[in-house]
Amino acid sequence: MSERKVKIRLGIDIGGTAIKAVALDSSLSILETYQTSSFAKQEGEEGVHRALKTVMERFQGFDVESAGIGCAGSVDHANGIVINSPNFAHWKNVGLRAWFTETFSVPCKIDNDANCAVVAEWKLGVARGYDYVVLLTLGTGVGGGLILAGEVYRGTHGAAAELGHFSIKADGKLCNCGNRGCFELYCSATTLRNQFPEHSAKQIIQRREQEPYKSAIASFIENLITGITSIANVFDPQLVVIGGGIMNGMGWALADIERSVKERAFPAIAKDIRVVSAEHANWAGALGAALL
Ligand SMILES: [Zn+2]
């Protein structure tokens, strides 16, 4: 007699260096997580295809009912196409959903990784029960995700919520995206590492009581407050969720950030707004992908 396999939703997060996957059961509990060893980015699409095959082999003991894939960059969610991705310079309009569905005979949806992360926090994390949520992930760059009126907001081309790329300095540094003074140039892990290349962002934050790190972190936080206040005034959210590697070491700053945002934002917006830390950290992308 053949044994019946457990049905799962699989969530896959294609990062710059590895692929993470999460299996959820029908009650949305995590059954298993898996991370591939690093894959060769220069192999482009083929490298990713091979890594995805490894992921599917790993979960072959389950009945994969549906899959979701999160990927950095501009993703056309409706048509299942990765328009471009900062992790894969040569990718242009990659039909990732069609490839996945044909290869594994599993229905699949794809979305931007930060959209996946905000869905994870909204359905299974700190933003549960809220209808207006902004997520910022502070990592190598700054990613953004928006829940507006109880739905993921993707814009006309699926490319909305690039919250790392609104300008906070008109005459600021030139960004890879072509704009000047983008928020992420002043508020990402890269911002801190560029100032002190001998340390990781985590090490710099650990030295926050000593100069010159103290001043660098103070200016980082000031820029973060400037950005969040503008975002708050545009979207009038109930909750601003901050995630990304840097936040692990910066929980101490959240109360001050929230207080300053409340002082500077429009009074009606400031009244109830909260600035909180993300709950799902590094697995939010994969988790949210499973919920697509
Ligand atoms: Zn930019």
Short mmCIF file of C-alpha atoms and ligand atoms in Angstrom, two decimals:
data_model
loop_
_atom_site.label_atom_id
_atom_site.label_comp_id
_atom_site.label_asym_id
_atom_site.label_seq_id
_atom_site.Cartn_x
_atom_site.Cartn_y
_atom_site.Cartn_z
CA MET A 1 0.00 0.00 0.00
CA SER A 2 1.39 3.36 -0.94
CA GLU A 3 1.85 5.78 1.92
CA ARG A 4 -0.02 9.04 1.64
CA LYS A 5 2.23 12.10 1.50
CA VAL A 6 1.57 15.21 3.61
CA LYS A 7 0.27 18.11 1.50
CA ILE A 8 2.36 21.28 1.69
CA ARG A 9 2.63 24.80 0.35
CA LEU A 10 6.23 25.47 -0.55
CA GLY A 11 7.76 28.94 -0.27
CA ILE A 12 11.05 29.67 -2.02
CA ASP A 13 13.21 32.78 -1.62
CA ILE A 14 15.86 33.26 -4.31
CA GLY A 15 18.53 35.38 -2.65
CA GLY A 16 21.79 36.73 -4.00
CA THR A 17 23.87 33.88 -2.55
CA ALA A 18 21.50 31.02 -1.67
CA ILE A 19 17.95 29.76 -1.99
CA LYS A 20 15.81 29.31 1.11
CA ALA A 21 12.68 27.19 1.22
CA VAL A 22 9.91 26.68 3.76
CA ALA A 23 7.21 23.97 3.80
CA LEU A 24 3.89 24.93 5.39
CA ASP A 25 1.11 22.48 6.22
CA SER A 26 -2.59 23.22 5.67
CA SER A 27 -2.80 25.07 9.02
CA LEU A 28 0.18 27.24 7.92
CA SER A 29 2.58 25.75 10.46
CA ILE A 30 6.20 25.39 9.38
CA LEU A 31 7.03 21.70 8.80
CA GLU A 32 10.53 22.09 7.44
CA THR A 33 13.03 24.69 6.26
CA TYR A 34 15.93 24.24 3.89
CA GLN A 35 18.73 26.42 2.58
CA THR A 36 20.81 25.51 -0.46
CA SER A 37 24.56 25.91 -0.33
CA SER A 38 25.61 28.95 -2.31
CA PHE A 39 24.98 28.76 -6.05
CA ALA A 40 27.02 30.29 -8.82
CA LYS A 41 25.34 33.55 -9.75
CA GLN A 42 27.35 33.84 -12.95
CA GLU A 43 25.55 30.74 -14.22
CA GLY A 44 22.42 32.91 -14.30
CA GLU A 45 19.17 31.20 -15.11
CA GLU A 46 20.68 27.71 -15.35
CA GLY A 47 22.28 27.98 -11.92
CA VAL A 48 18.94 29.01 -10.45
CA HIS A 49 17.12 26.20 -12.26
CA ARG A 50 19.60 23.67 -10.89
CA ALA A 51 19.23 25.05 -7.35
CA LEU A 52 15.42 24.91 -7.64
CA LYS A 53 15.65 21.26 -8.73
CA THR A 54 17.73 20.56 -5.60
CA VAL A 55 15.03 22.23 -3.50
CA MET A 56 12.26 20.14 -5.08
CA GLU A 57 14.28 16.92 -4.56
CA ARG A 58 14.69 17.83 -0.95
CA PHE A 59 10.90 18.11 -0.51
CA GLN A 60 9.98 15.04 -2.59
CA GLY A 61 8.71 13.28 0.52
CA PHE A 62 5.80 15.76 0.54
CA ASP A 63 2.87 16.35 -1.80
CA VAL A 64 3.67 19.90 -2.99
CA GLU A 65 0.23 21.40 -3.70
CA SER A 66 1.45 24.90 -4.58
CA ALA A 67 4.65 26.88 -4.64
CA GLY A 68 5.51 30.55 -4.35
CA ILE A 69 8.80 32.12 -5.34
CA GLY A 70 10.20 35.43 -4.11
CA CYS A 71 12.98 37.17 -5.99
CA ALA A 72 14.68 40.56 -5.59
CA GLY A 73 13.97 43.10 -8.32
CA SER A 74 11.00 44.02 -10.49
CA VAL A 75 8.63 41.08 -10.73
CA ASP A 76 5.50 40.97 -12.89
CA HIS A 77 3.34 39.02 -10.43
CA ALA A 78 0.33 38.78 -12.77
CA ASN A 79 2.33 37.21 -15.64
CA GLY A 80 4.91 35.33 -13.57
CA ILE A 81 7.91 37.10 -15.05
CA VAL A 82 11.06 38.46 -13.41
CA ILE A 83 11.56 41.72 -15.34
CA ASN A 84 15.00 42.31 -13.86
CA SER A 85 16.86 41.49 -10.67
CA PRO A 86 19.84 43.17 -8.98
CA ASN A 87 21.11 39.68 -8.08
CA PHE A 88 21.21 38.52 -11.72
CA ALA A 89 22.53 41.29 -13.93
CA HIS A 90 21.71 39.51 -17.20
CA TRP A 91 18.12 38.59 -16.38
CA LYS A 92 15.59 40.29 -18.61
CA ASN A 93 11.96 39.13 -18.60
CA VAL A 94 12.65 35.65 -17.26
CA GLY A 95 9.51 33.46 -17.33
CA LEU A 96 10.25 31.79 -14.04
CA ARG A 97 6.66 30.79 -13.23
CA ALA A 98 6.13 29.01 -16.55
CA TRP A 99 9.44 27.14 -16.21
CA PHE A 100 8.62 26.03 -12.66
CA THR A 101 5.07 24.93 -13.43
CA GLU A 102 6.15 22.99 -16.54
CA THR A 103 9.17 21.39 -14.92
CA PHE A 104 7.54 20.24 -11.68
CA SER A 105 3.81 20.22 -12.59
CA VAL A 106 3.12 22.35 -9.53
CA PRO A 107 1.06 25.58 -9.68
CA CYS A 108 3.33 28.49 -8.85
CA LYS A 109 3.18 32.23 -8.19
CA ILE A 110 6.09 34.63 -8.06
CA ASP A 111 6.57 38.05 -6.49
CA ASN A 112 9.18 40.54 -5.39
CA ASP A 113 11.00 39.34 -2.23
CA ALA A 114 9.99 42.37 -0.16
CA ASN A 115 6.33 41.86 -1.16
CA CYS A 116 6.72 38.30 0.11
CA ALA A 117 8.25 39.58 3.36
CA VAL A 118 5.38 41.99 4.00
CA VAL A 119 2.87 39.20 3.33
CA ALA A 120 4.69 37.00 5.88
CA GLU A 121 4.45 39.72 8.54
CA TRP A 122 0.85 40.50 7.61
CA LYS A 123 -0.46 36.92 7.63
CA LEU A 124 1.79 35.27 10.21
CA GLY A 125 3.77 37.95 11.97
CA VAL A 126 3.80 41.29 13.72
CA ALA A 127 1.33 42.94 11.27
CA ARG A 128 -1.47 40.37 11.66
CA GLY A 129 -4.87 42.09 11.68
CA TYR A 130 -3.65 45.39 10.19
CA ASP A 131 -4.86 46.79 6.84
CA TYR A 132 -2.20 49.49 6.24
CA VAL A 133 1.35 48.25 6.65
CA VAL A 134 4.72 49.44 5.35
CA LEU A 135 7.67 47.05 5.50
CA LEU A 136 11.26 48.21 5.11
CA THR A 137 14.08 45.69 4.91
CA LEU A 138 17.46 47.20 5.65
CA GLY A 139 20.09 44.93 4.12
CA THR A 140 22.65 45.37 1.34
CA GLY A 141 20.03 47.77 -0.05
CA VAL A 142 16.62 48.81 1.24
CA GLY A 143 13.56 46.84 0.14
CA GLY A 144 9.95 47.86 0.61
CA GLY A 145 6.56 46.20 0.76
CA LEU A 146 3.09 47.74 1.12
CA ILE A 147 -0.24 46.46 2.36
CA LEU A 148 -2.86 49.11 1.57
CA ALA A 149 -6.57 48.69 2.35
CA GLY A 150 -5.95 45.05 3.19
CA GLU A 151 -4.19 44.14 -0.07
CA VAL A 152 -0.62 43.92 -1.36
CA TYR A 153 -0.04 47.09 -3.40
CA ARG A 154 2.00 46.35 -6.54
CA GLY A 155 1.37 49.37 -8.80
CA THR A 156 0.79 49.41 -12.56
CA HIS A 157 3.75 47.16 -13.53
CA GLY A 158 4.17 45.20 -10.31
CA ALA A 159 7.16 47.38 -9.52
CA ALA A 160 5.70 49.59 -6.75
CA ALA A 161 7.05 49.97 -3.22
CA GLU A 162 10.67 50.52 -4.22
CA LEU A 163 10.99 52.35 -0.93
CA GLY A 164 14.79 52.27 -1.07
CA HIS A 165 14.68 54.50 -4.13
CA PHE A 166 12.84 57.67 -3.25
CA SER A 167 15.32 60.47 -2.90
CA ILE A 168 16.04 62.08 0.46
CA LYS A 169 18.79 64.33 -0.98
CA ALA A 170 18.25 66.01 -4.35
CA ASP A 171 22.00 66.67 -4.74
CA GLY A 172 22.99 63.39 -3.09
CA LYS A 173 25.10 60.50 -4.33
CA LEU A 174 24.29 58.86 -7.66
CA CYS A 175 22.40 55.57 -7.21
CA ASN A 176 22.64 52.43 -9.39
CA CYS A 177 19.00 53.02 -10.31
CA GLY A 178 19.87 56.31 -12.03
CA ASN A 179 18.37 58.62 -9.40
CA ARG A 180 20.33 60.75 -6.92
CA GLY A 181 20.28 60.65 -3.14
CA CYS A 182 18.16 57.49 -2.84
CA PHE A 183 17.09 56.50 0.68
CA GLU A 184 19.04 53.22 0.52
CA LEU A 185 22.32 55.04 -0.03
CA TYR A 186 21.95 56.44 3.50
CA CYS A 187 20.15 53.67 5.38
CA SER A 188 21.46 50.25 4.34
CA ALA A 189 24.16 47.96 5.72
CA THR A 190 26.23 49.13 2.74
CA THR A 191 26.04 52.73 4.03
CA LEU A 192 27.81 51.72 7.25
CA ARG A 193 30.26 49.32 5.63
CA ASN A 194 31.37 51.92 3.08
CA GLN A 195 32.39 54.21 5.92
CA PHE A 196 34.28 51.50 7.83
CA PRO A 197 35.27 48.83 5.29
CA GLU A 198 37.31 46.93 7.92
CA HIS A 199 34.12 46.05 9.87
CA SER A 200 30.81 44.35 9.19
CA ALA A 201 27.64 46.43 9.76
CA LYS A 202 27.00 44.33 12.87
CA GLN A 203 30.47 45.12 14.28
CA ILE A 204 29.96 48.84 13.60
CA ILE A 205 26.64 48.81 15.48
CA GLN A 206 28.24 46.93 18.38
CA ARG A 207 30.71 49.84 18.70
CA ARG A 208 27.92 52.42 18.85
CA GLU A 209 29.16 53.98 22.13
CA GLN A 210 32.56 54.93 20.60
CA GLU A 211 33.47 57.53 18.02
CA PRO A 212 33.62 57.66 15.04
CA TYR A 213 30.98 54.89 14.90
CA LYS A 214 28.64 56.82 17.21
CA SER A 215 28.34 59.78 14.80
CA ALA A 216 27.97 57.50 11.77
CA ILE A 217 25.13 55.57 13.45
CA ALA A 218 23.46 58.80 14.64
CA SER A 219 23.42 60.10 11.07
CA PHE A 220 22.15 56.70 9.81
CA ILE A 221 19.24 56.86 12.28
CA GLU A 222 18.51 60.50 11.42
CA ASN A 223 18.22 59.55 7.73
CA LEU A 224 16.03 56.58 8.64
CA ILE A 225 13.67 58.89 10.57
CA THR A 226 13.57 61.33 7.62
CA GLY A 227 12.65 58.51 5.24
CA ILE A 228 10.07 56.85 7.48
CA THR A 229 8.38 60.21 8.19
CA SER A 230 7.99 60.86 4.43
CA ILE A 231 6.69 57.33 3.87
CA ALA A 232 4.24 57.80 6.77
CA ASN A 233 2.97 61.10 5.33
CA VAL A 234 2.39 59.48 1.93
CA PHE A 235 0.67 56.26 3.02
CA ASP A 236 -0.78 56.98 6.49
CA PRO A 237 0.04 53.43 7.68
CA GLN A 238 -0.92 51.90 11.01
CA LEU A 239 2.35 50.04 11.23
CA VAL A 240 5.89 50.47 9.88
CA VAL A 241 7.74 47.16 10.17
CA ILE A 242 11.52 47.22 9.94
CA GLY A 243 13.38 44.04 9.04
CA GLY A 244 16.67 43.04 7.47
CA GLY A 245 19.98 41.92 8.93
CA ILE A 246 20.85 45.29 10.45
CA MET A 247 17.77 45.36 12.67
CA ASN A 248 18.99 42.39 14.71
CA GLY A 249 21.44 44.73 16.37
CA MET A 250 19.31 47.88 16.40
CA GLY A 251 16.23 47.05 18.45
CA TRP A 252 17.45 49.60 21.03
CA ALA A 253 16.85 52.43 18.50
CA LEU A 254 13.21 51.65 17.64
CA ALA A 255 11.53 53.59 20.46
CA ASP A 256 13.51 56.74 19.57
CA ILE A 257 12.76 56.31 15.87
CA GLU A 258 9.03 55.93 16.57
CA ARG A 259 9.01 58.99 18.85
CA SER A 260 10.77 61.16 16.24
CA VAL A 261 8.46 59.99 13.45
CA LYS A 262 5.46 60.87 15.64
CA GLU A 263 6.92 64.36 16.24
CA ARG A 264 7.51 65.05 12.55
CA ALA A 265 4.64 63.36 10.69
CA PHE A 266 1.22 64.96 10.15
CA PRO A 267 -0.64 64.90 13.50
CA ALA A 268 -3.52 62.74 12.23
CA ILE A 269 -1.01 60.24 10.84
CA ALA A 270 1.32 60.39 13.85
CA LYS A 271 -1.43 59.70 16.38
CA ASP A 272 -1.61 55.93 16.06
CA ILE A 273 1.43 55.01 13.97
CA ARG A 274 3.81 52.39 15.38
CA VAL A 275 7.33 51.50 14.27
CA VAL A 276 8.18 47.89 15.11
CA SER A 277 10.71 45.22 14.37
CA ALA A 278 9.87 42.40 11.93
CA GLU A 279 9.11 39.01 13.46
CA HIS A 280 10.33 36.64 10.79
CA ALA A 281 13.74 38.11 9.97
CA ASN A 282 15.66 35.99 7.46
CA TRP A 283 12.85 33.57 6.64
CA ALA A 284 10.17 36.18 5.88
CA GLY A 285 10.78 36.03 2.10
CA ALA A 286 10.32 32.25 1.88
CA LEU A 287 7.40 32.25 4.31
CA GLY A 288 5.58 35.00 2.42
CA ALA A 289 6.23 33.22 -0.89
CA ALA A 290 4.46 30.12 0.49
CA LEU A 291 1.43 32.34 1.26
CA LEU A 292 1.15 33.83 -2.25
ZN ZN B 1 18.07 54.43 -6.36
#
